[in-house]
Structures are given as C-alpha cells and as structure tokens.
Amino acid sequence: MGDQEEIQLTQHYDIDVLIAGAGPTGSALAVDLLRRGLRVRLVDKAPHAFQGSRAKGVQPRTQEVLEDFGVLEEAQSEGSSYPLAGFHIGPLTVPWRMQQQNKPTANDPYPNILLLAQHRTDTILHRLLKRLGLIIEFNNGLEQFEQDADGVTVTLSSGEKVRSRYLVGADGGSSIVRKGAGIRFIGETTDSDRTLIIDGSIDKLSRNRWHMWPRTRGTFVGACPLPHSDQFQVMIRLAPDEKPNLDEAALAAQFHKLTGLRLYNITWSSVFRPNVRLAEHYRSGRVFIAGDAAHVHTPAGAQGLNTGIQDAYNLGWKIGQVTAGAPDSLLDSYEAERQPIAARVLSKSSELYASLDKNRLASLKRGDEERQLRLSYHGGPLASSEESATKTLHVGDRAPDAPCNGPGGERRLFDIYQGPHFTLLAFGPNAAKILPKLNWPTSGAELHCYVVGTAHKSDQNVLHDSSGKLTHIYGITSDTLVMIRPDGYIGSIITTDWQATFDNVARMLAPALHRSQFELKLMRENEC
C-alpha cells in the first residue's frame, strides 16, 4: 500500500456528503446517495419546507427518475395532466391545447408532462427521505466552509462544524456554496420585467382550463388550476415601473380589477424576475453545485426543476463510485455532461419567454425538446463519438424502456434497471458466452447481467424477448453488449474486443480491481 493510500485511510470524516438545500435537487441527491449506503446530511436555512406551487411541471424524463426512486405512483396520484388553455377574449373563452398529448409507447411509458405543485414534489421526496432514515435539518443553514485536498469542513448556523468528503450546494440562485467556492454566475437578471405568482382560490372560475387573459389592461394574467385542491397558481405580469404589493387584500383587489373575479385564501405569493444565468463551473475541488445554484431559467417550458433533479441523478452515482474507489476523474464528467445540457435548456426557455413577451401563441406550444427524453451525453468524456452504436442508440443516449419476460414473469426494462446498480445486456450467443469472463469489483455499485434471448429459459438472468420489441427498440443487429449506467443512460455498446473494451469501461466507471481479482470470476447472484 502506498503512502497516499495510507493517508486516505487515516482521514476522519463525520459524513460522506453534506448537501445544502432541501428543495427538489438537494432532496433527489440525498435519496440517490442514501440508497448507495453513503452517510449524508441535508441542511436548509429555511425554517420549514417550501410551501408554494412555483415549479409545477414534471417532465417525462423526471418522471422516469421518480419511478427509479419508487415514488412515481405517489406523484401521479397527487398530480394531473395539464388542462387545455382557455383564452378569455371579451365574453368568450377560447380553448387551445398548449401541451401535446402523446400516447405511451413501449420505449416512452410516460410521454406527457405532469402537473404537480412544487411543494407536493418536495413533500414526496421528503417522505421518501424519512423512510430512508434521514431527517432534514431545517433552520440550520450553511454559514461557511473550508476545503482541502482530502475533504471539506463546514460551519453550520447552529455553530456545529462538520467534516465531510464532499459538499454539494443545491441552495438556489443566491447559493452560498457557489459564492464560497468562487464560481462565477454568468448571465443577467432583468429587474424591470417582473411577474406576481400567487397561490389562491378563485370564485366562479372553472377548473378544467388554464385560464389566460392575454391583453388585460396592457398586461398578461393567467390562472392554472392546481391538482387536488381548490387553488390556482395565478400569474400577473407587472408593468416596468409598477411597484408590487404582496398584501393579500391588495393582490385580491388587483386581480379583481384585471379579471372581475374574486381571489381569496392566498397561501403563498412571490415576485418573479427572469434570471438567465449559468455557472462557469459545477465543481471546485470537493465542492459541487447543482440545480438553481448552477443554472437559473425563465419559467417558460417548465425546465428548471427538471434540470436540477437530473443534475442530482447524474452526480449521485458518480460520488458513490468515487467514494468506493473509482477514479476521481469520474467526478469531472458531471460538469462536462450537465453544463452543456443546462446551456441548451437556458437557450430554449429564453427563446420561449421572448416569444411569450411578444404575445405569440407559438410560444405556448410545448414539444419533444421540453420533455427531455432525447437529451444525450454522446460525445462527452464517458461517451466517445468514436464508440460503437446500434441502429437506434449511441453511447450516452437515454436507455429506453422495452417489454420482456424475465425473473417474475412479464417485466419492463425499467423494472430491471430500477435501483443503484449498473446493468449489462448481452444480445446474441457470443456476447452471452463472454459474461463469465468479465470482471467487476465487489465495491461500489453492483453490475447486474442479463442475456437477452428469444427462446424461453427459466434462468434467473435471462430476459425473454418473444415479441422482438426489445431487440428492435435497442437497434440490435449482431452480437452486442450494452451497459446501462445507474442514471439510465447507455454507458457502453460493445460489438468487438469484448474483454478489452469492457475492462476499459470498467476502469473509467468503477473502483479498481486488485491484481489478484483479475484472475477471479465474480460469482455473486445477479452479477457477472
């Protein structure tokens, strides 16, 4: 054992990861780290969980993340589909579809956006954290921190000092973590462009429309019904020189003046200013930022919350692997993969918001790009553009769902992928034969291996593809190994040089095998 390894073993850590910010991003990261067996604390300077509707659209890709966490059914039961828009033009209310309605398919089981108030999304994740044994520490924010080569020492507002391997700032657009790490937040905030956002009840307004008054006294007014409540999320665009008054009576009077309707029982209100900013870096040593701390958007397109949760989903498994001994360079891939995604999302949401500002109906249309199902890491550090591909997939693409028969009868690939492990699918007899010769470490995330076949077998690790849909969806035309990362993206497609290519992938993604282990086969159940 070398000197550096001995130093690492003598380091004292109170926990593995301290997360600042208990919103959707921080909560999702805590969930992912806990299921990997890491020691986590989640702190938040607020006295309690967020109580407003703010980010209310859960995109299809984020729904797949929630399914992996085992809470999608809760989200679906507490949310709803988006209603038709209803444009109030004089005495008429003209219906119009903003969100395209797609039918579920074998590869895209959740094709439509889910309407779910942010406080409900938070609550669902917080309930899950409680089931996992973590109590969120509200009213205990991060005050300052110092990092060195081996860890981060954080001072909390309670006065406690905590030593952790890593610190993650999911603490919003004014992130203390980002500022403390000296990371620049590049972009602009338009102070003259402001919108009131209000949660409240409205007398005599139907709940089957997202109501819009596009040109009411020179401003825009909207009211979207929030599922399983009598409340609406109300939006009132302010004039450049207008001073907002968040007093409940003043808000109700303003809404009545613009629409003639009574707004009451207001439970939350805020003034929104369109921020468009992107952090110059997502990592500084052992400190990371995610969600609004790394990127802030206009509200158009319902992208911010979703991009933040997917930041967490990308970072969680990488921290888990590096903590178990994988190369530190794996953590550099977090910024390399997620920052370009945020940049594209910022550009799209800004484009939609600019069109909305010009009262263009097209700005209200939502399509494939907003659903985030086609986002890819192809061409990034873990998904070289020179690697093999199938007819339908490249390395770095989202791994689609597909039907199959396997352990327990009729299954879906998403059932097989669910959990914190890697998955290896072997298509064809030659690919199946190589499985026993492949080595994977016993530390870190497990590797679950399956042979995809057309002939029915009762083997625990065989997926029966009698319909051929799985093979078709994955574009398989020859013997192929397909590795799926824990975050549901294609980690490798191997068609030749099976052993050498697999070993190269393992060296990037997994803890190193000891020399003696290269001689051994992994015999554990569900592993190669």
JSON list of N, CA, C and O in Angstrom, two decimals, residues 282 331-341 377 380-381:
[
{"chain": "A", "resi": 282, "resn": "TYR", "atom": "N", "xyz": [-19.12, 23.68, -12.41]},
{"chain": "A", "resi": 282, "resn": "TYR", "atom": "CA", "xyz": [-20.00, 22.96, -11.50]},
{"chain": "A", "resi": 282, "resn": "TYR", "atom": "C", "xyz": [-19.21, 22.30, -10.37]},
{"chain": "A", "resi": 282, "resn": "TYR", "atom": "O", "xyz": [-19.79, 21.73, -9.45]},
{"chain": "A", "resi": 331, "resn": "LEU", "atom": "N", "xyz": [-15.74, 12.31, -11.47]},
{"chain": "A", "resi": 331, "resn": "LEU", "atom": "CA", "xyz": [-16.48, 13.46, -10.97]},
{"chain": "A", "resi": 331, "resn": "LEU", "atom": "C", "xyz": [-16.35, 14.66, -11.90]},
{"chain": "A", "resi": 331, "resn": "LEU", "atom": "O", "xyz": [-17.24, 15.52, -11.93]},
{"chain": "A", "resi": 332, "resn": "ASP", "atom": "N", "xyz": [-15.26, 14.74, -12.65]},
{"chain": "A", "resi": 332, "resn": "ASP", "atom": "CA", "xyz": [-15.13, 15.82, -13.63]},
{"chain": "A", "resi": 332, "resn": "ASP", "atom": "C", "xyz": [-16.18, 15.70, -14.74]},
{"chain": "A", "resi": 332, "resn": "ASP", "atom": "O", "xyz": [-16.57, 16.69, -15.35]},
{"chain": "A", "resi": 333, "resn": "SER", "atom": "N", "xyz": [-16.64, 14.47, -14.99]},
{"chain": "A", "resi": 333, "resn": "SER", "atom": "CA", "xyz": [-17.63, 14.26, -16.05]},
{"chain": "A", "resi": 333, "resn": "SER", "atom": "C", "xyz": [-18.99, 14.85, -15.70]},
{"chain": "A", "resi": 333, "resn": "SER", "atom": "O", "xyz": [-19.83, 15.05, -16.58]},
{"chain": "A", "resi": 334, "resn": "TYR", "atom": "N", "xyz": [-19.24, 15.14, -14.41]},
{"chain": "A", "resi": 334, "resn": "TYR", "atom": "CA", "xyz": [-20.51, 15.76, -14.01]},
{"chain": "A", "resi": 334, "resn": "TYR", "atom": "C", "xyz": [-20.68, 17.10, -14.70]},
{"chain": "A", "resi": 334, "resn": "TYR", "atom": "O", "xyz": [-21.69, 17.34, -15.38]},
{"chain": "A", "resi": 335, "resn": "GLU", "atom": "N", "xyz": [-19.73, 17.99, -14.56]},
{"chain": "A", "resi": 335, "resn": "GLU", "atom": "CA", "xyz": [-19.81, 19.28, -15.24]},
{"chain": "A", "resi": 335, "resn": "GLU", "atom": "C", "xyz": [-19.81, 19.11, -16.75]},
{"chain": "A", "resi": 335, "resn": "GLU", "atom": "O", "xyz": [-20.59, 19.74, -17.46]},
{"chain": "A", "resi": 336, "resn": "ALA", "atom": "N", "xyz": [-18.94, 18.24, -17.25]},
{"chain": "A", "resi": 336, "resn": "ALA", "atom": "CA", "xyz": [-18.81, 18.06, -18.70]},
{"chain": "A", "resi": 336, "resn": "ALA", "atom": "C", "xyz": [-20.10, 17.57, -19.33]},
{"chain": "A", "resi": 336, "resn": "ALA", "atom": "O", "xyz": [-20.42, 17.93, -20.48]},
{"chain": "A", "resi": 337, "resn": "GLU", "atom": "N", "xyz": [-20.87, 16.77, -18.59]},
{"chain": "A", "resi": 337, "resn": "GLU", "atom": "CA", "xyz": [-22.14, 16.26, -19.13]},
{"chain": "A", "resi": 337, "resn": "GLU", "atom": "C", "xyz": [-23.30, 17.20, -18.88]},
{"chain": "A", "resi": 337, "resn": "GLU", "atom": "O", "xyz": [-24.13, 17.42, -19.76]},
{"chain": "A", "resi": 338, "resn": "ARG", "atom": "N", "xyz": [-23.38, 17.77, -17.68]},
{"chain": "A", "resi": 338, "resn": "ARG", "atom": "CA", "xyz": [-24.58, 18.52, -17.32]},
{"chain": "A", "resi": 338, "resn": "ARG", "atom": "C", "xyz": [-24.55, 19.99, -17.75]},
{"chain": "A", "resi": 338, "resn": "ARG", "atom": "O", "xyz": [-25.60, 20.56, -18.06]},
{"chain": "A", "resi": 339, "resn": "GLN", "atom": "N", "xyz": [-23.39, 20.62, -17.78]},
{"chain": "A", "resi": 339, "resn": "GLN", "atom": "CA", "xyz": [-23.36, 22.04, -18.13]},
{"chain": "A", "resi": 339, "resn": "GLN", "atom": "C", "xyz": [-23.85, 22.30, -19.55]},
{"chain": "A", "resi": 339, "resn": "GLN", "atom": "O", "xyz": [-24.64, 23.24, -19.76]},
{"chain": "A", "resi": 340, "resn": "PRO", "atom": "N", "xyz": [-23.45, 21.51, -20.57]},
{"chain": "A", "resi": 340, "resn": "PRO", "atom": "CA", "xyz": [-23.99, 21.75, -21.91]},
{"chain": "A", "resi": 340, "resn": "PRO", "atom": "C", "xyz": [-25.51, 21.56, -21.99]},
{"chain": "A", "resi": 340, "resn": "PRO", "atom": "O", "xyz": [-26.18, 22.25, -22.75]},
{"chain": "A", "resi": 341, "resn": "ILE", "atom": "N", "xyz": [-26.04, 20.61, -21.20]},
{"chain": "A", "resi": 341, "resn": "ILE", "atom": "CA", "xyz": [-27.49, 20.42, -21.16]},
{"chain": "A", "resi": 341, "resn": "ILE", "atom": "C", "xyz": [-28.16, 21.68, -20.63]},
{"chain": "A", "resi": 341, "resn": "ILE", "atom": "O", "xyz": [-29.14, 22.18, -21.21]},
{"chain": "A", "resi": 377, "resn": "TYR", "atom": "N", "xyz": [-25.70, 12.46, -23.67]},
{"chain": "A", "resi": 377, "resn": "TYR", "atom": "CA", "xyz": [-24.32, 12.78, -23.30]},
{"chain": "A", "resi": 377, "resn": "TYR", "atom": "C", "xyz": [-23.34, 12.30, -24.36]},
{"chain": "A", "resi": 377, "resn": "TYR", "atom": "O", "xyz": [-22.12, 12.25, -24.11]},
{"chain": "A", "resi": 380, "resn": "GLY", "atom": "N", "xyz": [-19.43, 13.16, -25.00]},
{"chain": "A", "resi": 380, "resn": "GLY", "atom": "CA", "xyz": [-18.83, 13.64, -23.76]},
{"chain": "A", "resi": 380, "resn": "GLY", "atom": "C", "xyz": [-17.70, 12.73, -23.31]},
{"chain": "A", "resi": 380, "resn": "GLY", "atom": "O", "xyz": [-17.33, 11.75, -23.99]},
{"chain": "A", "resi": 381, "resn": "PRO", "atom": "N", "xyz": [-17.15, 12.99, -22.13]},
{"chain": "A", "resi": 381, "resn": "PRO", "atom": "CA", "xyz": [-15.98, 12.23, -21.66]},
{"chain": "A", "resi": 381, "resn": "PRO", "atom": "C", "xyz": [-16.26, 10.76, -21.37]},
{"chain": "A", "resi": 381, "resn": "PRO", "atom": "O", "xyz": [-15.33, 9.94, -21.39]}
]
